[in-house]
Amino acid sequence: METKKLTCIECPIGCEMEVGVEDGKVVFVKGNSCPRGKMYAENEVVCPKRVLTSSIRARSGEMVSVKTDQPIEKAKIFEIMEKINRTTCDLPVKVGDIVYEKIDGKANLIATTNVGV
Amino acid sequence: MKKKYDIVIIGGGPAGLAAAISAYDHGVQDVLILEREENLGGILNQCIHNGFGLTRFKESLTGPEYAWRFIDGVRERKIETLVSTTVLSVSRDKQVTAINERDGVFTIQAKAIVLAMGCRERSKGALNVAGTRPAGLYSAGTAQKYVNMKGYLPGQKVVILGSGDIGLIMARRMTLEGAKVLAVCEIMPFSSGLKRNIAQCLDDFNIPLYLNHTITKIEGKERVTGVVISKVDENKRPIVGTQRYIECDTVLFSVGLIPENELTKSAGVPLSLKTKGAIVYQNRETLIDGIFACGNVLQVHDLVDFVSEEAETAGVGAAEYVLYGNREKDVIDCKNGQNVSYVLPQKIDRNQKGIVKLYFRVTNTFKNCVIKLKSGEKVLTERKKRIAVPGEMESFLLTEELLAAVNGEIELSLEC
């Protein structure tokens, strides 16, 4: 069995965790102080994911902050960033509006601010 | 325009917005928010990363999303706001003088004032780094504004001095936008940033963090061409022979925040040398009746969730001042003892009911220690603490019962 050390990124506490992995499966998680931490650790050793945040330029020139509405695979972050950097939108835009559907096949890129409302 | 308001709030960032909403909900609706930027929301607007609001909303929001929850709250209540308006001075009799393009210079008389101006970054000038002063040197927050709000990338090869959270966030942000972050140098033996930011901003992208290191020279004539970094000894002095040259075109400084208290001083409000913010009671009233302070102008917070909480306390305090006037106080002084760098509030008024949350920071990293609250030689209460670090604000709850047993002053200390 292999054990991996992780720092939880779910909240500002940043629990130092230990995860036991055998045959690609999580056997135990130690050091977490909540269920979010356990879930993070279990995903992190199998397929690390992150919510990606960035900003795009609207056609009229204003900057609009955006995020993926669910975590995307960490390994695909730069690939998705290229797509984000080619993305634009029309105003007005509101918090939660989709600016790119299924950017990684699953997660939508959504606005995180209101512009021109 | 109206020249008299019950409450004038200076600053439309997270503190000002939350204070306005809570004052309004506490029965004072004649409230005005003054904001110098074009938009409400303050620094949250450029903090486009997620991780805000976990304590308050139990979900991970980005900065702008967090701000909009409060801006919407202000709009729903039709609370008056004046943006692109800079406050020039505040007087102790609660006159606020401000300026904007439309109205010129004008003065407003308030019954109560809430100071919510936030903080600013320590500049490179304050650091005294040797070398030239070429283009390419930015505070981390300025770089953040360029990248996130203006859509410009300030450079390609970056060295970051200081491992505060904004520096760590910018290391990731610039990497995502195609820059190469070559090093993050931290003069202390530990990072002042949150652990999760070390993990998700540096480790995720294999960005090296050099602890006990600083920049000893900046090179370049028109534009930065490189920096020399050196290891430092336990007194933070560079060690001869450890210099290393790193070629770069950009240097970001993330070396701490300073509460922006020029207006506080103009009103003659006494400041604490430890927090660099006003000395306050638990309702966040300063030592001048009817002037309140909250958020990063009072103490630099780690989390916006606690800024909102503190601002709500100040909003209620200001509303009560307007509704009931100045009330007599029965004061307990709060002091920081061994291994504690400050406590806030610095004064507790026993006539105000309810539990008091005493915030504090420790001076170093401590493991398996005990927080002790004493009054004179008497230990009032104590609590075990597994780990305490300077980068994380701690708190201690004081019940009315406990405060009833206090004579004159209390002292909070950390013992190992």
Short mmCIF file of C-alpha atoms in Angstrom, two decimals:
data_model
loop_
_atom_site.label_atom_id
_atom_site.label_comp_id
_atom_site.label_asym_id
_atom_site.label_seq_id
_atom_site.Cartn_x
_atom_site.Cartn_y
_atom_site.Cartn_z
CA MET A 1 0.00 0.00 0.00
CA GLU A 2 1.10 3.52 -0.82
CA THR A 3 0.41 6.51 1.42
CA LYS A 4 0.22 10.04 0.05
CA LYS A 5 0.33 13.32 1.94
CA LEU A 6 -2.08 16.05 0.93
CA THR A 7 -3.07 19.53 2.05
CA CYS A 8 -6.80 19.98 1.83
CA ILE A 9 -7.86 22.97 -0.29
CA GLU A 10 -11.57 22.87 0.54
CA CYS A 11 -11.47 25.56 3.21
CA PRO A 12 -8.96 27.92 4.84
CA ILE A 13 -8.04 25.48 7.64
CA GLY A 14 -5.95 23.47 5.17
CA CYS A 15 -5.91 20.10 6.96
CA GLU A 16 -2.79 18.01 6.45
CA MET A 17 -4.11 14.63 5.36
CA GLU A 18 -2.73 11.18 4.70
CA VAL A 19 -4.34 8.93 2.14
CA GLY A 20 -3.72 5.21 1.81
CA VAL A 21 -3.96 3.89 -1.75
CA GLU A 22 -3.93 0.28 -2.87
CA ASP A 23 -4.47 -0.88 -6.47
CA GLY A 24 -5.66 2.61 -7.42
CA LYS A 25 -8.27 2.57 -4.67
CA VAL A 26 -8.44 4.68 -1.51
CA VAL A 27 -8.16 2.51 1.60
CA PHE A 28 -8.15 5.23 4.25
CA VAL A 29 -8.10 9.00 4.77
CA LYS A 30 -6.57 10.46 7.92
CA GLY A 31 -6.23 14.02 9.22
CA ASN A 32 -9.36 15.48 7.68
CA SER A 33 -11.72 17.34 9.97
CA CYS A 34 -14.86 17.20 7.82
CA PRO A 35 -16.53 15.11 5.09
CA ARG A 36 -15.52 17.61 2.39
CA GLY A 37 -11.89 16.85 3.20
CA LYS A 38 -12.41 13.12 2.88
CA MET A 39 -14.09 13.58 -0.48
CA TYR A 40 -11.34 15.92 -1.66
CA ALA A 41 -8.65 13.39 -0.66
CA GLU A 42 -10.44 10.51 -2.36
CA ASN A 43 -10.74 12.44 -5.62
CA GLU A 44 -7.30 13.98 -5.40
CA VAL A 45 -5.37 10.70 -5.46
CA VAL A 46 -7.45 9.23 -8.29
CA CYS A 47 -8.28 12.18 -10.52
CA PRO A 48 -7.40 15.64 -9.21
CA LYS A 49 -9.92 18.32 -10.13
CA ARG A 50 -10.10 22.07 -9.71
CA VAL A 51 -12.64 24.80 -10.23
CA LEU A 52 -11.00 27.06 -12.81
CA THR A 53 -11.52 30.83 -12.56
CA SER A 54 -10.47 33.45 -15.07
CA SER A 55 -11.81 36.49 -16.89
CA ILE A 56 -12.91 37.07 -20.47
CA ARG A 57 -13.38 40.20 -22.55
CA ALA A 58 -16.91 41.04 -23.67
CA ARG A 59 -17.38 42.09 -27.32
CA SER A 60 -17.78 45.68 -26.15
CA GLY A 61 -14.44 45.53 -24.30
CA GLU A 62 -15.40 45.13 -20.63
CA MET A 63 -13.81 42.36 -18.61
CA VAL A 64 -16.11 39.69 -17.17
CA SER A 65 -14.96 37.30 -14.43
CA VAL A 66 -15.84 33.63 -15.04
CA LYS A 67 -15.53 30.17 -13.49
CA THR A 68 -16.30 26.56 -14.33
CA ASP A 69 -19.52 25.62 -12.57
CA GLN A 70 -17.93 22.36 -11.39
CA PRO A 71 -14.36 21.15 -10.92
CA ILE A 72 -12.51 20.15 -14.08
CA GLU A 73 -9.62 17.72 -14.44
CA LYS A 74 -6.40 19.34 -13.29
CA ALA A 75 -4.54 17.85 -16.24
CA LYS A 76 -6.80 19.75 -18.64
CA ILE A 77 -6.43 23.17 -17.04
CA PHE A 78 -4.17 24.69 -19.72
CA GLU A 79 -6.24 23.23 -22.53
CA ILE A 80 -9.37 24.80 -21.01
CA MET A 81 -7.52 28.09 -20.42
CA GLU A 82 -6.90 28.30 -24.20
CA LYS A 83 -10.63 27.94 -24.79
CA ILE A 84 -11.40 30.55 -22.13
CA ASN A 85 -8.99 32.99 -23.73
CA ARG A 86 -10.87 32.67 -27.05
CA THR A 87 -14.25 33.12 -25.35
CA THR A 88 -16.21 36.35 -25.50
CA CYS A 89 -19.75 37.39 -24.60
CA ASP A 90 -22.33 40.10 -25.14
CA LEU A 91 -23.57 42.41 -22.40
CA PRO A 92 -25.53 42.51 -20.21
CA VAL A 93 -24.24 39.49 -18.37
CA LYS A 94 -25.37 38.32 -14.95
CA VAL A 95 -23.89 36.11 -12.22
CA GLY A 96 -24.52 32.51 -13.31
CA ASP A 97 -25.02 33.19 -17.04
CA ILE A 98 -23.39 30.51 -19.19
CA VAL A 99 -20.75 31.97 -21.48
CA TYR A 100 -19.41 28.61 -22.80
CA GLU A 101 -21.46 25.44 -22.57
CA LYS A 102 -19.72 22.21 -21.60
CA ILE A 103 -16.22 23.65 -21.92
CA ASP A 104 -14.62 20.30 -21.00
CA GLY A 105 -17.58 18.24 -22.20
CA LYS A 106 -19.28 18.58 -18.84
CA ALA A 107 -18.70 21.81 -16.91
CA ASN A 108 -20.16 25.11 -18.10
CA LEU A 109 -18.16 28.31 -17.99
CA ILE A 110 -20.32 30.83 -16.16
CA ALA A 111 -20.07 34.54 -15.37
CA THR A 112 -19.31 35.37 -11.73
CA THR A 113 -20.26 39.04 -11.91
CA ASN A 114 -22.90 41.40 -13.29
CA VAL A 115 -21.79 43.73 -16.08
CA GLY A 116 -24.03 46.17 -17.92
CA VAL A 117 -27.05 45.17 -15.83
CA MET B 1 -28.20 66.84 -2.74
CA LYS B 2 -28.99 65.83 0.81
CA LYS B 3 -26.51 67.17 3.35
CA LYS B 4 -27.59 65.24 6.46
CA TYR B 5 -27.72 61.49 7.03
CA ASP B 6 -28.18 59.35 10.09
CA ILE B 7 -25.27 57.09 9.13
CA VAL B 8 -22.50 57.74 6.60
CA ILE B 9 -20.40 54.73 5.66
CA ILE B 10 -16.99 55.39 4.16
CA GLY B 11 -16.07 52.62 1.75
CA GLY B 12 -18.29 50.38 -0.38
CA GLY B 13 -16.29 47.19 -0.10
CA PRO B 14 -17.35 44.10 1.84
CA ALA B 15 -17.18 45.91 5.21
CA GLY B 16 -19.13 48.98 4.14
CA LEU B 17 -21.82 46.96 2.35
CA ALA B 18 -22.42 44.62 5.29
CA ALA B 19 -22.42 47.51 7.78
CA ALA B 20 -25.02 49.39 5.69
CA ILE B 21 -27.32 46.38 5.44
CA SER B 22 -27.13 45.58 9.15
CA ALA B 23 -27.69 49.22 10.19
CA TYR B 24 -30.72 49.35 7.90
CA ASP B 25 -32.13 46.10 9.22
CA HIS B 26 -31.57 47.35 12.76
CA GLY B 27 -33.95 50.24 12.17
CA VAL B 28 -31.91 53.08 10.69
CA GLN B 29 -32.75 53.51 7.04
CA ASP B 30 -31.20 56.92 6.37
CA VAL B 31 -27.82 55.53 5.35
CA LEU B 32 -25.32 56.72 2.72
CA ILE B 33 -22.36 54.72 1.38
CA LEU B 34 -19.45 56.68 -0.14
CA GLU B 35 -17.16 54.75 -2.49
CA ARG B 36 -14.17 56.14 -4.36
CA GLU B 37 -14.14 53.52 -7.15
CA GLU B 38 -16.69 53.39 -9.97
CA ASN B 39 -18.25 50.19 -8.62
CA LEU B 40 -19.21 48.85 -5.23
CA GLY B 41 -17.54 45.67 -3.99
CA GLY B 42 -14.05 46.90 -3.20
CA ILE B 43 -11.12 44.54 -3.59
CA LEU B 44 -13.46 41.57 -4.09
CA ASN B 45 -14.04 42.70 -7.67
CA GLN B 46 -10.48 41.82 -8.63
CA CYS B 47 -10.33 38.65 -6.50
CA ILE B 48 -11.88 36.48 -9.20
CA HIS B 49 -10.63 33.21 -7.63
CA ASN B 50 -12.93 31.03 -5.54
CA GLY B 51 -12.84 30.08 -1.87
CA PHE B 52 -14.82 32.99 -0.42
CA GLY B 53 -17.90 32.53 1.74
CA LEU B 54 -17.39 28.99 3.06
CA THR B 55 -18.05 30.08 6.62
CA ARG B 56 -20.93 32.38 5.87
CA PHE B 57 -22.71 30.80 2.92
CA LYS B 58 -21.39 27.22 3.17
CA GLU B 59 -20.32 27.36 -0.45
CA SER B 60 -17.22 28.39 -2.32
CA LEU B 61 -17.81 31.69 -4.11
CA THR B 62 -15.53 33.89 -6.16
CA GLY B 63 -14.84 37.42 -4.91
CA PRO B 64 -17.30 39.12 -7.29
CA GLU B 65 -20.02 36.57 -6.48
CA TYR B 66 -19.53 37.23 -2.76
CA ALA B 67 -19.65 41.00 -3.36
CA TRP B 68 -22.84 40.76 -5.41
CA ARG B 69 -24.71 39.02 -2.60
CA PHE B 70 -24.19 42.20 -0.58
CA ILE B 71 -24.55 44.71 -3.43
CA ASP B 72 -27.92 43.09 -4.19
CA GLY B 73 -28.81 43.44 -0.49
CA VAL B 74 -27.98 47.17 -0.61
CA ARG B 75 -30.01 47.63 -3.79
CA GLU B 76 -33.03 45.71 -2.47
CA ARG B 77 -33.14 48.05 0.52
CA LYS B 78 -32.63 51.08 -1.73
CA ILE B 79 -29.73 52.23 0.44
CA GLU B 80 -28.19 55.36 -1.08
CA THR B 81 -24.72 55.07 -2.57
CA LEU B 82 -22.37 57.60 -4.13
CA VAL B 83 -19.61 56.01 -6.22
CA SER B 84 -16.55 57.69 -7.80
CA THR B 85 -16.59 59.84 -4.68
CA THR B 86 -13.48 60.34 -2.58
CA VAL B 87 -13.75 61.34 1.04
CA LEU B 88 -11.22 64.05 1.85
CA SER B 89 -11.67 64.36 5.59
CA VAL B 90 -13.75 63.31 8.55
CA SER B 91 -14.11 65.52 11.61
CA ARG B 92 -14.71 64.45 15.18
CA ASP B 93 -18.10 66.16 15.14
CA LYS B 94 -18.99 63.75 12.32
CA GLN B 95 -18.78 65.96 9.26
CA VAL B 96 -17.65 64.15 6.16
CA THR B 97 -16.10 66.20 3.35
CA ALA B 98 -15.94 64.50 -0.03
CA ILE B 99 -15.38 65.27 -3.71
CA ASN B 100 -16.69 63.93 -6.99
CA GLU B 101 -17.05 65.10 -10.59
CA ARG B 102 -20.74 65.89 -10.37
CA ASP B 103 -21.05 67.66 -7.03
CA GLY B 104 -17.57 69.11 -6.54
CA VAL B 105 -16.49 69.40 -2.90
CA PHE B 106 -19.30 68.93 -0.40
CA THR B 107 -19.78 68.28 3.31
CA ILE B 108 -22.30 65.94 4.89
CA GLN B 109 -23.30 65.95 8.55
CA ALA B 110 -23.79 62.46 9.97
CA LYS B 111 -25.15 61.32 13.31
CA ALA B 112 -22.88 58.26 13.17
CA ILE B 113 -20.01 57.28 10.88
CA VAL B 114 -18.73 53.82 9.96
CA LEU B 115 -15.13 53.77 8.76
CA ALA B 116 -14.75 50.93 6.25
CA MET B 117 -11.88 52.05 4.02
CA GLY B 118 -10.05 48.72 3.94
CA CYS B 119 -6.30 48.44 3.61
CA ARG B 120 -3.57 48.97 1.05
CA GLU B 121 -0.51 46.98 0.12
CA ARG B 122 2.88 47.69 1.57
CA SER B 123 4.91 49.12 -1.28
CA LYS B 124 8.35 48.13 -2.50
CA GLY B 125 9.55 51.54 -1.31
CA ALA B 126 8.93 50.48 2.24
CA LEU B 127 11.23 47.50 1.72
CA ASN B 128 14.43 49.19 0.77
CA VAL B 129 15.63 46.69 -1.86
CA ALA B 130 18.93 47.68 -3.48
CA GLY B 131 19.27 48.27 -7.21
CA THR B 132 17.60 50.26 -9.95
CA ARG B 133 13.93 51.14 -10.34
CA PRO B 134 13.02 49.89 -13.81
CA ALA B 135 9.58 49.10 -15.23
CA GLY B 136 8.20 45.70 -14.32
CA LEU B 137 7.91 46.10 -10.55
CA TYR B 138 4.36 45.75 -9.28
CA SER B 139 2.57 45.11 -6.05
CA ALA B 140 0.74 41.79 -6.33
CA GLY B 141 -2.61 43.57 -6.10
CA THR B 142 -1.74 45.94 -8.94
CA ALA B 143 -0.78 42.97 -11.12
CA GLN B 144 -4.06 41.34 -10.11
CA LYS B 145 -5.98 44.40 -11.24
CA TYR B 146 -4.16 44.45 -14.60
CA VAL B 147 -4.74 40.76 -15.30
CA ASN B 148 -8.30 40.36 -13.98
CA MET B 149 -9.90 43.77 -14.50
CA LYS B 150 -7.99 45.18 -17.48
CA GLY B 151 -7.04 42.00 -19.31
CA TYR B 152 -3.31 42.76 -19.55
CA LEU B 153 -0.50 40.42 -18.61
CA PRO B 154 2.22 42.55 -16.96
CA GLY B 155 5.10 40.20 -17.78
CA GLN B 156 6.33 36.78 -18.88
CA LYS B 157 9.04 35.76 -16.42
CA VAL B 158 8.08 36.53 -12.87
CA VAL B 159 9.71 36.49 -9.43
CA ILE B 160 7.45 37.11 -6.45
CA LEU B 161 8.71 38.55 -3.16
CA GLY B 162 6.56 37.57 -0.20
CA SER B 163 4.27 34.62 0.16
CA GLY B 164 1.14 36.39 1.34
CA ASP B 165 -2.10 35.11 -0.12
CA ILE B 166 -2.31 37.69 -2.91
CA GLY B 167 1.20 36.76 -4.04
CA LEU B 168 0.32 33.06 -4.08
CA ILE B 169 -2.94 33.70 -5.93
CA MET B 170 -1.06 35.80 -8.50
CA ALA B 171 1.58 33.10 -8.97
CA ARG B 172 -1.20 30.79 -10.15
CA ARG B 173 -3.07 33.45 -12.09
CA MET B 174 -0.06 34.55 -14.11
CA THR B 175 0.91 30.93 -14.74
CA LEU B 176 -2.60 30.21 -16.10
CA GLU B 177 -2.28 33.20 -18.42
CA GLY B 178 0.98 31.91 -19.85
CA ALA B 179 3.67 33.57 -17.73
CA LYS B 180 6.41 31.56 -16.05
CA VAL B 181 6.71 32.11 -12.31
CA LEU B 182 10.30 31.27 -11.47
CA ALA B 183 10.36 31.74 -7.70
CA VAL B 184 8.42 32.90 -4.69
CA CYS B 185 10.80 34.22 -2.01
CA GLU B 186 9.74 34.44 1.63
CA ILE B 187 12.04 36.08 4.16
CA MET B 188 10.37 34.26 7.07
CA PRO B 189 10.83 30.53 7.80
CA PHE B 190 7.12 30.06 7.07
CA SER B 191 4.62 31.39 4.57
CA SER B 192 2.12 33.97 5.76
CA GLY B 193 -0.38 32.63 3.22
CA LEU B 194 -3.04 30.00 3.79
CA LYS B 195 -1.90 26.40 3.48
CA ARG B 196 -4.46 25.64 0.80
CA ASN B 197 -2.99 28.43 -1.33
CA ILE B 198 0.49 26.91 -1.07
CA ALA B 199 -1.06 23.63 -2.26
CA GLN B 200 -3.31 24.85 -5.04
CA CYS B 201 -1.35 27.88 -6.27
CA LEU B 202 2.28 26.77 -5.99
CA ASP B 203 2.42 22.96 -5.67
CA ASP B 204 -0.17 22.42 -8.41
CA PHE B 205 2.09 24.22 -10.89
CA ASN B 206 5.49 23.21 -9.47
CA ILE B 207 6.34 26.78 -8.55
CA PRO B 208 9.24 26.81 -6.07
CA LEU B 209 8.82 28.53 -2.69
CA TYR B 210 12.12 29.62 -1.14
CA LEU B 211 11.69 30.16 2.59
CA ASN B 212 14.32 32.26 4.45
CA HIS B 213 15.08 34.03 1.17
CA THR B 214 14.78 37.60 -0.02
CA ILE B 215 15.58 39.70 -3.07
CA THR B 216 18.84 41.55 -2.43
CA LYS B 217 19.17 43.30 -5.79
CA ILE B 218 16.98 44.32 -8.69
CA GLU B 219 18.72 44.70 -12.06
CA GLY B 220 17.69 46.39 -15.31
CA LYS B 221 17.67 49.90 -16.73
CA GLU B 222 14.43 50.44 -18.66
CA ARG B 223 12.85 47.13 -17.69
CA VAL B 224 13.71 44.55 -15.04
CA THR B 225 16.24 42.07 -16.42
CA GLY B 226 16.76 40.02 -13.30
CA VAL B 227 17.03 39.84 -9.55
CA VAL B 228 19.55 38.50 -7.09
CA ILE B 229 18.03 36.41 -4.33
CA SER B 230 19.86 35.47 -1.14
CA LYS B 231 19.29 33.26 1.82
CA VAL B 232 18.84 35.08 5.14
CA ASP B 233 20.01 34.20 8.63
CA GLU B 234 17.79 34.04 11.72
CA ASN B 235 17.99 37.84 12.02
CA LYS B 236 16.72 38.14 8.43
CA ARG B 237 20.10 39.41 7.25
CA PRO B 238 21.28 38.14 3.83
CA ILE B 239 24.04 35.51 4.08
CA VAL B 240 27.09 36.38 1.96
CA GLY B 241 27.82 33.70 -0.63
CA THR B 242 24.25 32.49 -1.04
CA GLN B 243 23.39 34.97 -3.83
CA ARG B 244 21.72 33.56 -6.91
CA TYR B 245 20.80 35.45 -10.08
CA ILE B 246 17.39 34.86 -11.65
CA GLU B 247 16.62 36.33 -15.05
CA CYS B 248 13.12 37.83 -15.11
CA ASP B 249 11.10 40.71 -16.56
CA THR B 250 8.66 41.19 -13.70
CA VAL B 251 8.82 41.33 -9.91
CA LEU B 252 5.68 41.22 -7.78
CA PHE B 253 5.65 42.33 -4.17
CA SER B 254 3.28 40.64 -1.76
CA VAL B 255 4.65 41.88 1.50
CA GLY B 256 1.75 42.72 3.72
CA LEU B 257 -1.19 45.03 4.06
CA ILE B 258 -1.58 48.27 5.98
CA PRO B 259 -4.97 49.54 7.17
CA GLU B 260 -5.79 52.78 5.34
CA ASN B 261 -6.35 55.10 8.28
CA GLU B 262 -5.64 58.61 6.99
CA LEU B 263 -9.30 59.60 7.44
CA THR B 264 -9.42 57.95 10.86
CA LYS B 265 -6.49 60.16 11.87
CA SER B 266 -8.13 63.27 10.41
CA ALA B 267 -11.02 62.69 12.83
CA GLY B 268 -8.56 62.38 15.72
CA VAL B 269 -9.53 58.74 16.41
CA PRO B 270 -6.85 57.08 18.56
CA LEU B 271 -5.13 54.16 16.82
CA SER B 272 -3.54 51.01 18.17
CA LEU B 273 0.16 50.63 17.38
CA LYS B 274 -0.35 46.86 17.18
CA THR B 275 -3.24 46.60 14.73
CA LYS B 276 -2.53 49.97 13.03
CA GLY B 277 -6.28 50.48 13.21
CA ALA B 278 -8.58 52.27 15.63
CA ILE B 279 -8.91 51.22 19.27
CA VAL B 280 -12.48 49.95 19.60
CA TYR B 281 -15.14 48.58 21.93
CA GLN B 282 -16.86 45.29 21.11
CA ASN B 283 -19.53 47.08 19.07
CA ARG B 284 -16.64 48.52 17.00
CA GLU B 285 -17.14 52.04 18.30
CA THR B 286 -13.87 53.95 18.39
CA LEU B 287 -12.83 56.15 21.27
CA ILE B 288 -14.77 58.98 19.61
CA ASP B 289 -18.50 58.60 20.30
CA GLY B 290 -20.51 57.68 17.22
CA ILE B 291 -17.55 56.86 14.99
CA PHE B 292 -17.25 53.16 14.26
CA ALA B 293 -14.68 51.11 12.32
CA CYS B 294 -14.78 47.64 10.79
CA GLY B 295 -13.11 45.35 8.28
CA ASN B 296 -9.53 45.68 7.11
CA VAL B 297 -9.25 49.33 8.13
CA LEU B 298 -9.59 48.10 11.71
CA GLN B 299 -7.55 44.90 11.54
CA VAL B 300 -6.29 42.99 8.51
CA HIS B 301 -8.49 39.92 8.24
CA ASP B 302 -7.64 36.59 6.57
CA LEU B 303 -11.19 35.89 5.44
CA VAL B 304 -13.88 38.16 4.06
CA ASP B 305 -16.47 36.14 5.98
CA PHE B 306 -15.14 37.64 9.19
CA VAL B 307 -15.03 41.11 7.65
CA SER B 308 -18.76 40.82 6.98
CA GLU B 309 -19.39 39.59 10.50
CA GLU B 310 -17.41 42.43 12.06
CA ALA B 311 -19.09 44.98 9.80
CA GLU B 312 -22.53 43.76 10.86
CA THR B 313 -21.52 44.32 14.48
CA ALA B 314 -20.42 47.86 13.61
CA GLY B 315 -23.64 48.47 11.65
CA VAL B 316 -25.74 47.47 14.64
CA GLY B 317 -23.56 49.63 16.90
CA ALA B 318 -23.99 52.66 14.64
CA ALA B 319 -27.76 52.12 14.40
CA GLU B 320 -28.08 51.88 18.18
CA TYR B 321 -26.05 55.07 18.57
CA VAL B 322 -28.46 56.87 16.23
CA LEU B 323 -31.53 55.41 17.94
CA TYR B 324 -30.54 55.69 21.58
CA GLY B 325 -27.71 58.23 21.65
CA ASN B 326 -24.51 57.93 23.62
CA ARG B 327 -24.79 55.59 26.60
CA GLU B 328 -22.65 55.33 29.67
CA LYS B 329 -19.89 52.72 29.53
CA ASP B 330 -18.41 50.39 32.12
CA VAL B 331 -15.01 49.63 30.64
CA ILE B 332 -12.72 46.61 30.81
CA ASP B 333 -9.32 46.98 29.12
CA CYS B 334 -8.14 43.98 27.08
CA LYS B 335 -4.41 43.43 26.90
CA ASN B 336 -2.27 41.04 24.91
CA GLY B 337 0.00 38.92 27.06
CA GLN B 338 2.78 36.45 26.33
CA ASN B 339 3.01 35.21 22.70
CA VAL B 340 -0.01 37.21 21.58
CA SER B 341 0.63 40.12 19.21
CA TYR B 342 -2.74 41.82 19.61
CA VAL B 343 -6.29 41.43 20.87
CA LEU B 344 -9.38 43.14 19.48
CA PRO B 345 -11.58 44.74 20.76
CA GLN B 346 -9.12 46.53 23.01
CA LYS B 347 -11.97 47.66 25.26
CA ILE B 348 -15.11 45.92 26.44
CA ASP B 349 -18.12 47.86 27.68
CA ARG B 350 -19.86 45.75 30.30
CA ASN B 351 -23.10 47.67 29.78
CA GLN B 352 -23.42 46.13 26.32
CA LYS B 353 -25.10 42.77 26.62
CA GLY B 354 -24.11 39.54 24.96
CA ILE B 355 -21.10 37.36 24.27
CA VAL B 356 -17.91 39.14 23.20
CA LYS B 357 -15.73 37.54 20.52
CA LEU B 358 -12.15 38.46 21.29
CA TYR B 359 -9.95 38.23 18.18
CA PHE B 360 -6.21 37.78 18.45
CA ARG B 361 -3.08 36.80 16.59
CA VAL B 362 -0.09 34.89 17.93
CA THR B 363 3.53 35.97 17.47
CA ASN B 364 4.95 32.69 16.15
CA THR B 365 4.02 29.08 15.35
CA PHE B 366 3.01 27.24 18.52
CA LYS B 367 2.01 23.61 18.99
CA ASN B 368 0.09 22.05 21.87
CA CYS B 369 -0.35 25.25 23.80
CA VAL B 370 -2.91 26.74 26.14
CA ILE B 371 -4.76 30.02 25.67
CA LYS B 372 -5.22 31.66 29.04
CA LEU B 373 -7.50 34.52 29.95
CA LYS B 374 -6.43 36.26 33.13
CA SER B 375 -7.62 39.15 35.22
CA GLY B 376 -4.71 40.21 37.38
CA GLU B 377 -3.19 36.95 38.65
CA LYS B 378 -6.47 35.07 38.42
CA VAL B 379 -6.96 32.70 35.49
CA LEU B 380 -10.57 33.16 34.36
CA THR B 381 -10.63 30.44 31.75
CA GLU B 382 -8.31 28.51 29.48
CA ARG B 383 -8.50 26.46 26.32
CA LYS B 384 -6.12 23.99 24.73
CA LYS B 385 -4.91 24.74 21.24
CA ARG B 386 -3.29 22.11 19.01
CA ILE B 387 -1.68 24.56 16.64
CA ALA B 388 -1.58 28.34 16.35
CA VAL B 389 0.15 30.29 13.56
CA PRO B 390 0.58 34.05 13.01
CA GLY B 391 -1.10 33.85 9.61
CA GLU B 392 -4.41 32.78 11.06
CA MET B 393 -6.58 35.00 13.20
CA GLU B 394 -7.88 33.25 16.29
CA SER B 395 -10.84 34.04 18.46
CA PHE B 396 -12.00 33.45 22.01
CA LEU B 397 -15.57 33.81 23.26
CA LEU B 398 -16.19 35.75 26.47
CA THR B 399 -19.54 35.18 28.12
CA GLU B 400 -21.33 37.81 30.20
CA GLU B 401 -20.82 35.59 33.24
CA LEU B 402 -17.11 35.52 32.67
CA LEU B 403 -16.93 39.28 32.19
CA ALA B 404 -18.89 39.83 35.40
CA ALA B 405 -15.97 38.31 37.31
CA VAL B 406 -13.45 40.73 35.81
CA ASN B 407 -11.95 43.56 37.74
CA GLY B 408 -10.57 46.38 35.57
CA GLU B 409 -8.65 44.53 32.88
CA ILE B 410 -8.12 41.18 31.22
CA GLU B 411 -5.08 39.71 29.55
CA LEU B 412 -4.99 37.01 26.91
CA SER B 413 -1.83 34.94 26.62
CA LEU B 414 -0.61 31.75 25.03
CA GLU B 415 1.48 29.40 27.11
CA CYS B 416 3.34 26.29 26.02
#
